[in-house]
PDB file of C-alpha atoms in Angstrom:
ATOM      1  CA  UNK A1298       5.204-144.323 244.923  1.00 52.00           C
ATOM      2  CA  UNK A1299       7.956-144.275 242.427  1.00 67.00           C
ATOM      3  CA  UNK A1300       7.421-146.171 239.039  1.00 84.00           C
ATOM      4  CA  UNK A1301      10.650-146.046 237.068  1.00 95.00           C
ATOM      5  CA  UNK A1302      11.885-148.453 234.552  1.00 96.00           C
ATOM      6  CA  UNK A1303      15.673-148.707 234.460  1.00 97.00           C
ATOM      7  CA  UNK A1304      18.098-150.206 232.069  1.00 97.00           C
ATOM      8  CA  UNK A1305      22.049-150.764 232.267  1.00 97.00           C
ATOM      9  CA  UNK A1306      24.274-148.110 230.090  1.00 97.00           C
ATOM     10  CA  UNK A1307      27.816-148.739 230.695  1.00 93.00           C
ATOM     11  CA  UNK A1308      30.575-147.293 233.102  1.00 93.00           C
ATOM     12  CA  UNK A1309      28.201-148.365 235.672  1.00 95.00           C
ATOM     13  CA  UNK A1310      25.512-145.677 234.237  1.00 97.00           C
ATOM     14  CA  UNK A1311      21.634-146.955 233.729  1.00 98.00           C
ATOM     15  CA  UNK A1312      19.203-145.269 231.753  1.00 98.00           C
ATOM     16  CA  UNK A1313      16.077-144.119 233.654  1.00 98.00           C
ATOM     17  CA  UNK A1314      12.589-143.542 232.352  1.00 98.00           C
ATOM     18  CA  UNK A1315       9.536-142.380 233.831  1.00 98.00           C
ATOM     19  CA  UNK A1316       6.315-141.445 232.151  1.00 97.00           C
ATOM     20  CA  UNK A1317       2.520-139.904 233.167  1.00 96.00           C
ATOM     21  CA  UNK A1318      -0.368-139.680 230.639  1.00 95.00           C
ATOM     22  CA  UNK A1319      -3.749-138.544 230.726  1.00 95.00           C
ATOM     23  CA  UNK A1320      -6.926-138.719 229.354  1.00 96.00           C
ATOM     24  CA  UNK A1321     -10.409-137.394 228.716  1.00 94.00           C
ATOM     25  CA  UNK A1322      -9.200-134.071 230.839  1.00 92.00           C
ATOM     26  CA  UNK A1323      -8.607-131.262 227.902  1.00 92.00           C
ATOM     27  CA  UNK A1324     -10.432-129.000 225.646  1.00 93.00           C
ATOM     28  CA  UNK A1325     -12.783-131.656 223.406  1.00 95.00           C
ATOM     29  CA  UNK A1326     -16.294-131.850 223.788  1.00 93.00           C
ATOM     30  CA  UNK A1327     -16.218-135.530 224.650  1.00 94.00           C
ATOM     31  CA  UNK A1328     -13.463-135.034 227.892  1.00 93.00           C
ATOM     32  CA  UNK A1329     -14.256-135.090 231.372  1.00 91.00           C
ATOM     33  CA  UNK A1330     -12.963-132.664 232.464  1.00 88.00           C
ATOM     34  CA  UNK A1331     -12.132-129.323 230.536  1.00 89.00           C
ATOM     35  CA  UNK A1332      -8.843-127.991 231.087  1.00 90.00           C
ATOM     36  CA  UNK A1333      -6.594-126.275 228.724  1.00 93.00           C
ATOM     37  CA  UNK A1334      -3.831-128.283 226.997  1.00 96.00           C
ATOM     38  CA  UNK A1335      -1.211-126.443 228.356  1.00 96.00           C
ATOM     39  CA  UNK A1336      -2.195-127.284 231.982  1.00 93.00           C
ATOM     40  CA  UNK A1337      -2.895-131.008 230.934  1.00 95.00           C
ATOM     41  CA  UNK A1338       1.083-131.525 229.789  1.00 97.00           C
ATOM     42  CA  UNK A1339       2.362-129.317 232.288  1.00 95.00           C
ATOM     43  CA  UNK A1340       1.036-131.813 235.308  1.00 93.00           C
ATOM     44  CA  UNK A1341       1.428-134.860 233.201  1.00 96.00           C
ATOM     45  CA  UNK A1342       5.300-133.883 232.900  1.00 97.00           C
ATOM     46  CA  UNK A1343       5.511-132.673 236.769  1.00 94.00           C
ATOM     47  CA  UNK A1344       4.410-135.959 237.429  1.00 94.00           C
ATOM     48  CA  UNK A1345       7.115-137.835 234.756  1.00 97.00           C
ATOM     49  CA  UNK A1346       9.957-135.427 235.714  1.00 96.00           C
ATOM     50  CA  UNK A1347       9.599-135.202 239.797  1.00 92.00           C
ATOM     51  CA  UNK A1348       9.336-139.342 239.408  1.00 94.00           C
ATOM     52  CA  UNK A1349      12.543-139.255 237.595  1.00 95.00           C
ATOM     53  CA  UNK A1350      14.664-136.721 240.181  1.00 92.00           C
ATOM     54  CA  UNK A1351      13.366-138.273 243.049  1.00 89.00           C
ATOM     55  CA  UNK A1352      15.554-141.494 242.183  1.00 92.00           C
ATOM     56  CA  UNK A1353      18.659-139.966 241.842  1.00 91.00           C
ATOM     57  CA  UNK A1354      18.662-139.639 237.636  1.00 96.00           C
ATOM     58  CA  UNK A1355      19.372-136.422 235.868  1.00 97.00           C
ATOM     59  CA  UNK A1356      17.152-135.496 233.331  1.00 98.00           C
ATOM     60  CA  UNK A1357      17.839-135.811 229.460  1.00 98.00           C
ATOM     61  CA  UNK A1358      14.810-134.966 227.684  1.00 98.00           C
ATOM     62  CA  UNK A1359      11.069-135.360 227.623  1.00 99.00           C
ATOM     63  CA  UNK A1360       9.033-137.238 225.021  1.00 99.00           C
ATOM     64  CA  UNK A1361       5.212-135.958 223.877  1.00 99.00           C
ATOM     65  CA  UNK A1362       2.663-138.387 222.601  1.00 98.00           C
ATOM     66  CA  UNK A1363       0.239-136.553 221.534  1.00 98.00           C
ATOM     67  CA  UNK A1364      -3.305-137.645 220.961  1.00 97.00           C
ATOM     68  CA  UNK A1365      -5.152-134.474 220.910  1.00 97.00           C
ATOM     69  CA  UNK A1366      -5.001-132.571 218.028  1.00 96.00           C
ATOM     70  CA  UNK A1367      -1.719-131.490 215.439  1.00 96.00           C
ATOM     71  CA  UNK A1368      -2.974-127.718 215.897  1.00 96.00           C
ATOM     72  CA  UNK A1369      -2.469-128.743 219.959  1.00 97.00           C
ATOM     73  CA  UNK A1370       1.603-129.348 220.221  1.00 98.00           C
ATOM     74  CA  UNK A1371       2.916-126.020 220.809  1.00 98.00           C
ATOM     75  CA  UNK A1372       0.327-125.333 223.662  1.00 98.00           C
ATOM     76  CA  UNK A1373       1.224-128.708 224.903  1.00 98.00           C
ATOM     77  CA  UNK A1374       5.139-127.975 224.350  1.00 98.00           C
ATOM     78  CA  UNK A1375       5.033-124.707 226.849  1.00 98.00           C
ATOM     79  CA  UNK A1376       3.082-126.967 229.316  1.00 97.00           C
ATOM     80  CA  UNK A1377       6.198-128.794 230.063  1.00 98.00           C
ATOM     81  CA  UNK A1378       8.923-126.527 228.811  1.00 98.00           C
ATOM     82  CA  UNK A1379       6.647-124.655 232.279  1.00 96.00           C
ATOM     83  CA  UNK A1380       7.416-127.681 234.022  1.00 96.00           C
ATOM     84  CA  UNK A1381      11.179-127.520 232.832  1.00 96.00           C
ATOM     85  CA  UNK A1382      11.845-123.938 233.740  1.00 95.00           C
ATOM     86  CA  UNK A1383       9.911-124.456 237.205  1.00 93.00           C
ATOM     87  CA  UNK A1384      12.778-127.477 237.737  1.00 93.00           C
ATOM     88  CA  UNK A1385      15.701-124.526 236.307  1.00 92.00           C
ATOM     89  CA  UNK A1386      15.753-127.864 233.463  1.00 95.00           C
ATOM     90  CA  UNK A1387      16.701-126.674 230.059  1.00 96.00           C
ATOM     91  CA  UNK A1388      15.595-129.860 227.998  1.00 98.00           C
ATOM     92  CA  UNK A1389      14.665-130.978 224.343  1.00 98.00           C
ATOM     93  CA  UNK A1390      11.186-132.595 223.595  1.00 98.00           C
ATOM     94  CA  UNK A1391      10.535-134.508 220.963  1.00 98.00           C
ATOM     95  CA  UNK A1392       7.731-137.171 220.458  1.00 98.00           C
ATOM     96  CA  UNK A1393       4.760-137.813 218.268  1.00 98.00           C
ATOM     97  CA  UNK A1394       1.214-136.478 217.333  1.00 97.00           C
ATOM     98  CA  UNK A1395      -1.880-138.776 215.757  1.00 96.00           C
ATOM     99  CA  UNK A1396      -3.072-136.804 212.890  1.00 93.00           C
ATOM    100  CA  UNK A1397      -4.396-139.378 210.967  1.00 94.00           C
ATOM    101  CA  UNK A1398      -7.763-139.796 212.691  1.00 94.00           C
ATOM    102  CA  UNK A1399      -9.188-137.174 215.073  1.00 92.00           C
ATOM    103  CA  UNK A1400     -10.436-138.435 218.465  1.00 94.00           C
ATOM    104  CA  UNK A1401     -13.384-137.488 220.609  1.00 96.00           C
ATOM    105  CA  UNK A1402     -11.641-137.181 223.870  1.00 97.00           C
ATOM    106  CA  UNK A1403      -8.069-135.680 224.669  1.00 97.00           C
ATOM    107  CA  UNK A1404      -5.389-137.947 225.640  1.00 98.00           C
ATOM    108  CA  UNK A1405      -1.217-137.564 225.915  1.00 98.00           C
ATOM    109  CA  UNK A1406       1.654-139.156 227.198  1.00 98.00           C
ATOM    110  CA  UNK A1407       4.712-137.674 228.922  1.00 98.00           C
ATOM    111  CA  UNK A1408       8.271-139.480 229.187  1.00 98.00           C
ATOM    112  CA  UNK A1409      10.666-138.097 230.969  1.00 98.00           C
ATOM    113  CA  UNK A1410      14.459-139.808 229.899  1.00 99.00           C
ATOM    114  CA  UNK A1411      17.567-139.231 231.925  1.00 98.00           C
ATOM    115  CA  UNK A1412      20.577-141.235 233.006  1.00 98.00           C
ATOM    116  CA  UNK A1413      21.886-142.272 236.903  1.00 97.00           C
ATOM    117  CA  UNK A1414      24.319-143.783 238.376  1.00 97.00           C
ATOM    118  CA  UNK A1415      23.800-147.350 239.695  1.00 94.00           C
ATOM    119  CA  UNK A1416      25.336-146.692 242.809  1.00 92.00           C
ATOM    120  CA  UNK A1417      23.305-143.483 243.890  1.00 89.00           C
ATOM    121  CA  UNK A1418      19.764-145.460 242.403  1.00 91.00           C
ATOM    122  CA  UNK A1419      17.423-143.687 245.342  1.00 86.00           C
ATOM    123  CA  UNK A1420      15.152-147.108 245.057  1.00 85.00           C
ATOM    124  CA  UNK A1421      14.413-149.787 247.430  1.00 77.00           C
ATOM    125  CA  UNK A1422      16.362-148.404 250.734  1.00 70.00           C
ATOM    126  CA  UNK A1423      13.035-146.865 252.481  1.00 72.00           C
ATOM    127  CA  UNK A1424      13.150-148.722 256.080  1.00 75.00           C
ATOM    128  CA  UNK A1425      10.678-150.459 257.983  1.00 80.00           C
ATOM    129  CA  UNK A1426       8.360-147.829 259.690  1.00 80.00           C
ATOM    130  CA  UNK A1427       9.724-145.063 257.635  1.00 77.00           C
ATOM    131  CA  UNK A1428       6.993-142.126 257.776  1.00 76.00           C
ATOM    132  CA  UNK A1429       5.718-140.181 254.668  1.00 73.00           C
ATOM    133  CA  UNK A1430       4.887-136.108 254.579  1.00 70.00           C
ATOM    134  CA  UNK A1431       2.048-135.267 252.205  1.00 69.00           C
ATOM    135  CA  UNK A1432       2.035-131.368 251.154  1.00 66.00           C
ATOM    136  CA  UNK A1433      -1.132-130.084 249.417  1.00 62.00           C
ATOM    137  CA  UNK A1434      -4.783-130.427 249.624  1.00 60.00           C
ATOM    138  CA  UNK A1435      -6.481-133.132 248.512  1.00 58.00           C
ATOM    139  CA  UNK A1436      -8.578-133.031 245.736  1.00 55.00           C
ATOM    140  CA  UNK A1437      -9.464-134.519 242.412  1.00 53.00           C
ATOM    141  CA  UNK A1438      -9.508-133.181 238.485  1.00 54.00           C
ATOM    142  CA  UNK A1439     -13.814-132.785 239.031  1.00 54.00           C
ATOM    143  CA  UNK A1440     -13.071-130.860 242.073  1.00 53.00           C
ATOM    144  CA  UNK A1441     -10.647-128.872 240.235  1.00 56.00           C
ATOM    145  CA  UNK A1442     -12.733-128.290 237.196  1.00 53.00           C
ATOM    146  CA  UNK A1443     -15.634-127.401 239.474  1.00 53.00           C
ATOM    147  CA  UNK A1444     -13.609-124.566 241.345  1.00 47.00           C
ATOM    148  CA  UNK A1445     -11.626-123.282 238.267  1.00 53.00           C
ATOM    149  CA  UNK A1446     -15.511-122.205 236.970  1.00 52.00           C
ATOM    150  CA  UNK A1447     -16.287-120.768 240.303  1.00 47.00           C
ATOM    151  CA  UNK A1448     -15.597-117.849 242.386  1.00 39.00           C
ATOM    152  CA  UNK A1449     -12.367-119.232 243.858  1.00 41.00           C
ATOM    153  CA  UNK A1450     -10.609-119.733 240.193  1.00 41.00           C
ATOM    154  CA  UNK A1451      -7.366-120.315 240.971  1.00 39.00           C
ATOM    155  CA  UNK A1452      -7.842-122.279 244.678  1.00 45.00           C
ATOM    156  CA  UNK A1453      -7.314-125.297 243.234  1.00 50.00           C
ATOM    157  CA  UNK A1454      -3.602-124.568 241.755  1.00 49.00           C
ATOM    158  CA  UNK A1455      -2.527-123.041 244.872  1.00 45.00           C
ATOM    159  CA  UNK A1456      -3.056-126.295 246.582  1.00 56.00           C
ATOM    160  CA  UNK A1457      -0.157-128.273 244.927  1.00 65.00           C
ATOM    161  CA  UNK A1458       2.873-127.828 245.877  1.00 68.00           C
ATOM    162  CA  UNK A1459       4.896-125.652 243.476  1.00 71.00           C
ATOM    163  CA  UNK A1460       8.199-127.562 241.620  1.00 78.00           C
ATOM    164  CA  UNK A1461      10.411-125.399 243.586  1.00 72.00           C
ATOM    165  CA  UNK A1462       9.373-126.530 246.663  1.00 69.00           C
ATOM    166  CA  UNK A1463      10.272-129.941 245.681  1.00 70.00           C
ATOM    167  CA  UNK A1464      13.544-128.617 244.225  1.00 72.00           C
ATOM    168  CA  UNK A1465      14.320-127.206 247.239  1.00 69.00           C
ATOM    169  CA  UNK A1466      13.089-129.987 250.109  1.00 68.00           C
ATOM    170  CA  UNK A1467      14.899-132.337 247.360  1.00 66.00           C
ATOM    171  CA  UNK A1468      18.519-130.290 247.983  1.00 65.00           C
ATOM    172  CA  UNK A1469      17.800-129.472 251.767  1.00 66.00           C
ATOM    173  CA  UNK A1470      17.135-132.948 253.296  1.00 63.00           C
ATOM    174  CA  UNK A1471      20.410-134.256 253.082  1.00 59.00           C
ATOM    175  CA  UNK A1472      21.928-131.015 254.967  1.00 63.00           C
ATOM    176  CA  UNK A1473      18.567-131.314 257.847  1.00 60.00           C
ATOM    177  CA  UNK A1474      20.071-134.983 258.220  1.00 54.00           C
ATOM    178  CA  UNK A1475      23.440-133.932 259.140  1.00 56.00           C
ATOM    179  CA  UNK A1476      22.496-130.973 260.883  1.00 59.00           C
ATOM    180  CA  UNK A1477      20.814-132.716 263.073  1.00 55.00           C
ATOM    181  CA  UNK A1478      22.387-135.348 264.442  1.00 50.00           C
ATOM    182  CA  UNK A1479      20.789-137.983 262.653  1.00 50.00           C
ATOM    183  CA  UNK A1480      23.402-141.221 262.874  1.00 40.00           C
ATOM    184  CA  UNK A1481      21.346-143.080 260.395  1.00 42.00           C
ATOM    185  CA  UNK A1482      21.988-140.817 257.206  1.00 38.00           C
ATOM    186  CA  UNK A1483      25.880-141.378 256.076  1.00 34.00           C
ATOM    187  CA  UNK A1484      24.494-145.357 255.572  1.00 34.00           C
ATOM    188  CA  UNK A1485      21.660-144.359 253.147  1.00 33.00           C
ATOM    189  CA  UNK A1486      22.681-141.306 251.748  1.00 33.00           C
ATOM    190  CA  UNK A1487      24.601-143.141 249.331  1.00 32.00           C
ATOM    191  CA  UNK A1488      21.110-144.369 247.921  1.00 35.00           C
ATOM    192  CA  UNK A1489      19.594-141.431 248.932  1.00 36.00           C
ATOM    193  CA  UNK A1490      17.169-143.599 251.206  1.00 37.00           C
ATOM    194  CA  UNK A1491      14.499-142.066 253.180  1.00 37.00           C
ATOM    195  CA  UNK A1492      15.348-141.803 257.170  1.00 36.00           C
ATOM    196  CA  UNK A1493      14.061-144.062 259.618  1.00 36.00           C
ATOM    197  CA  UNK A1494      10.897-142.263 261.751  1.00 35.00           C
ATOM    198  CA  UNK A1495      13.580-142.497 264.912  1.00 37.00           C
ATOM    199  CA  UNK A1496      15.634-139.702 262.598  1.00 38.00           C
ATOM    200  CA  UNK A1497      15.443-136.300 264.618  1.00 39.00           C
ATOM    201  CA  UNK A1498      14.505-132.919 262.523  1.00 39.00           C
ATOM    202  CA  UNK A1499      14.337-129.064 263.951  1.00 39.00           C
ATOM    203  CA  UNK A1500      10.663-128.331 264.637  1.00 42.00           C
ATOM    204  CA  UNK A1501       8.776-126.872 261.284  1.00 42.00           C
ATOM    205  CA  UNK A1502       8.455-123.417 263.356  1.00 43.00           C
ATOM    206  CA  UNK A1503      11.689-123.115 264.012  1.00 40.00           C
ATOM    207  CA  UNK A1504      12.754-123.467 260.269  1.00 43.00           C
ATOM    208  CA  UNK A1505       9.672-121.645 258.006  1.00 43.00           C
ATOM    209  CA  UNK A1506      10.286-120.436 254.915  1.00 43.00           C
ATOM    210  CA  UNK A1507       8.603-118.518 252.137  1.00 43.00           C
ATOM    211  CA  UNK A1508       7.817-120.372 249.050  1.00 37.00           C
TER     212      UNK A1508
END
């Protein structure tokens, strides 16, 4: 679920990269899908950035690639400086834009670069029978493009789940292991493994929040 490329630093630091990219979703008349460019690099660097978190690695900066259009970069740029602020991230992005030839269809690329400690690498500790929560509706950039020219404009936003949710689930599991007298998280919280399905948790009723 997690595709991130890591490489040894020193002091027992790695470097840890994760990246998301798109294409033929945008504004061009050959794309897909139509969406505006800003919305294109904001979930290209949700995608790069949560990736990158979710192992344990704190961010560093983002790299653009930019295959769209020169006159495109700053709308692309507050796309994931969205993504950044929705994370409280403050980072630099830097990267590259093809204007030598223009292209028919949109396309970009979104790195996200940060560093971890090998030690606390959240990779390769999920257990045997582990379960998985899913949070969102399903759906698909047609769907979305279908309902964003509709009645229900905005439906289709509303049904992933915002950054600070993540942020906050991210911070919070550690203390609902503990709180809870699950005996299996001292052992894996030092690779920030997930818990074993046997793993106890207070009924979602009992602990709702607003988001």
């Amino acid at each position: 679920m997690r595709d991130v490329l890591f490489l040894p630093l020193t002091d027992g630091r790695e470097l840890a990269i994760a990246a998301d990219g798109s294409a033929a979703v945008g504004e061009k008349p050959g794309d897909a899908v139509y969406a505006p460019a800003e919305t294109v690099a904001y979930f290209a660097a949700r995608v790069a950035l949560m990736e990158l978190l979710s192992v344990g690695a704190e961010a560093s900066a983002v790299i653009l690639q930019n295959f769209v259009a020169d006159d495109r970069w700053e709308a692309l740029c507050r796309g994931i400086e969205r993504a950044c602020h929705e994370l409280s991230l403050r980072l630099p992005v830097t990267g590259s834009t093809e204007s030598n030839f223009s292209t028919v269809q949109s396309a970009l690329g979104v790195m996200a670069v940060g560093t971890v400690a090998a030690e606390r690498k959240r990779i390769g500790v999920t257990p045997e029978g582990a379960k998985f929560a899913v949070i969102g509706a399903r759906s698909s950039a047609r769907l979305c493009w279908r309902i964003l020219n509709g009645s229900r404009r905005f439906r289709c936003l509303l049904s992933f789940s915002p950054l600070r949710l993540f942020m906050s689930s991210f911070r919070s599991v550690p203390k609902a292991f503990t709180t809870n007298g699950c005996s299996c998280w001292p052992p894996t919280a030092a690779k920030g493994g997930l818990a074993p399905a046997r793993c106890r948790f207070l009924p979602l009723a009992a602990r709702r929040r607003r988001f």
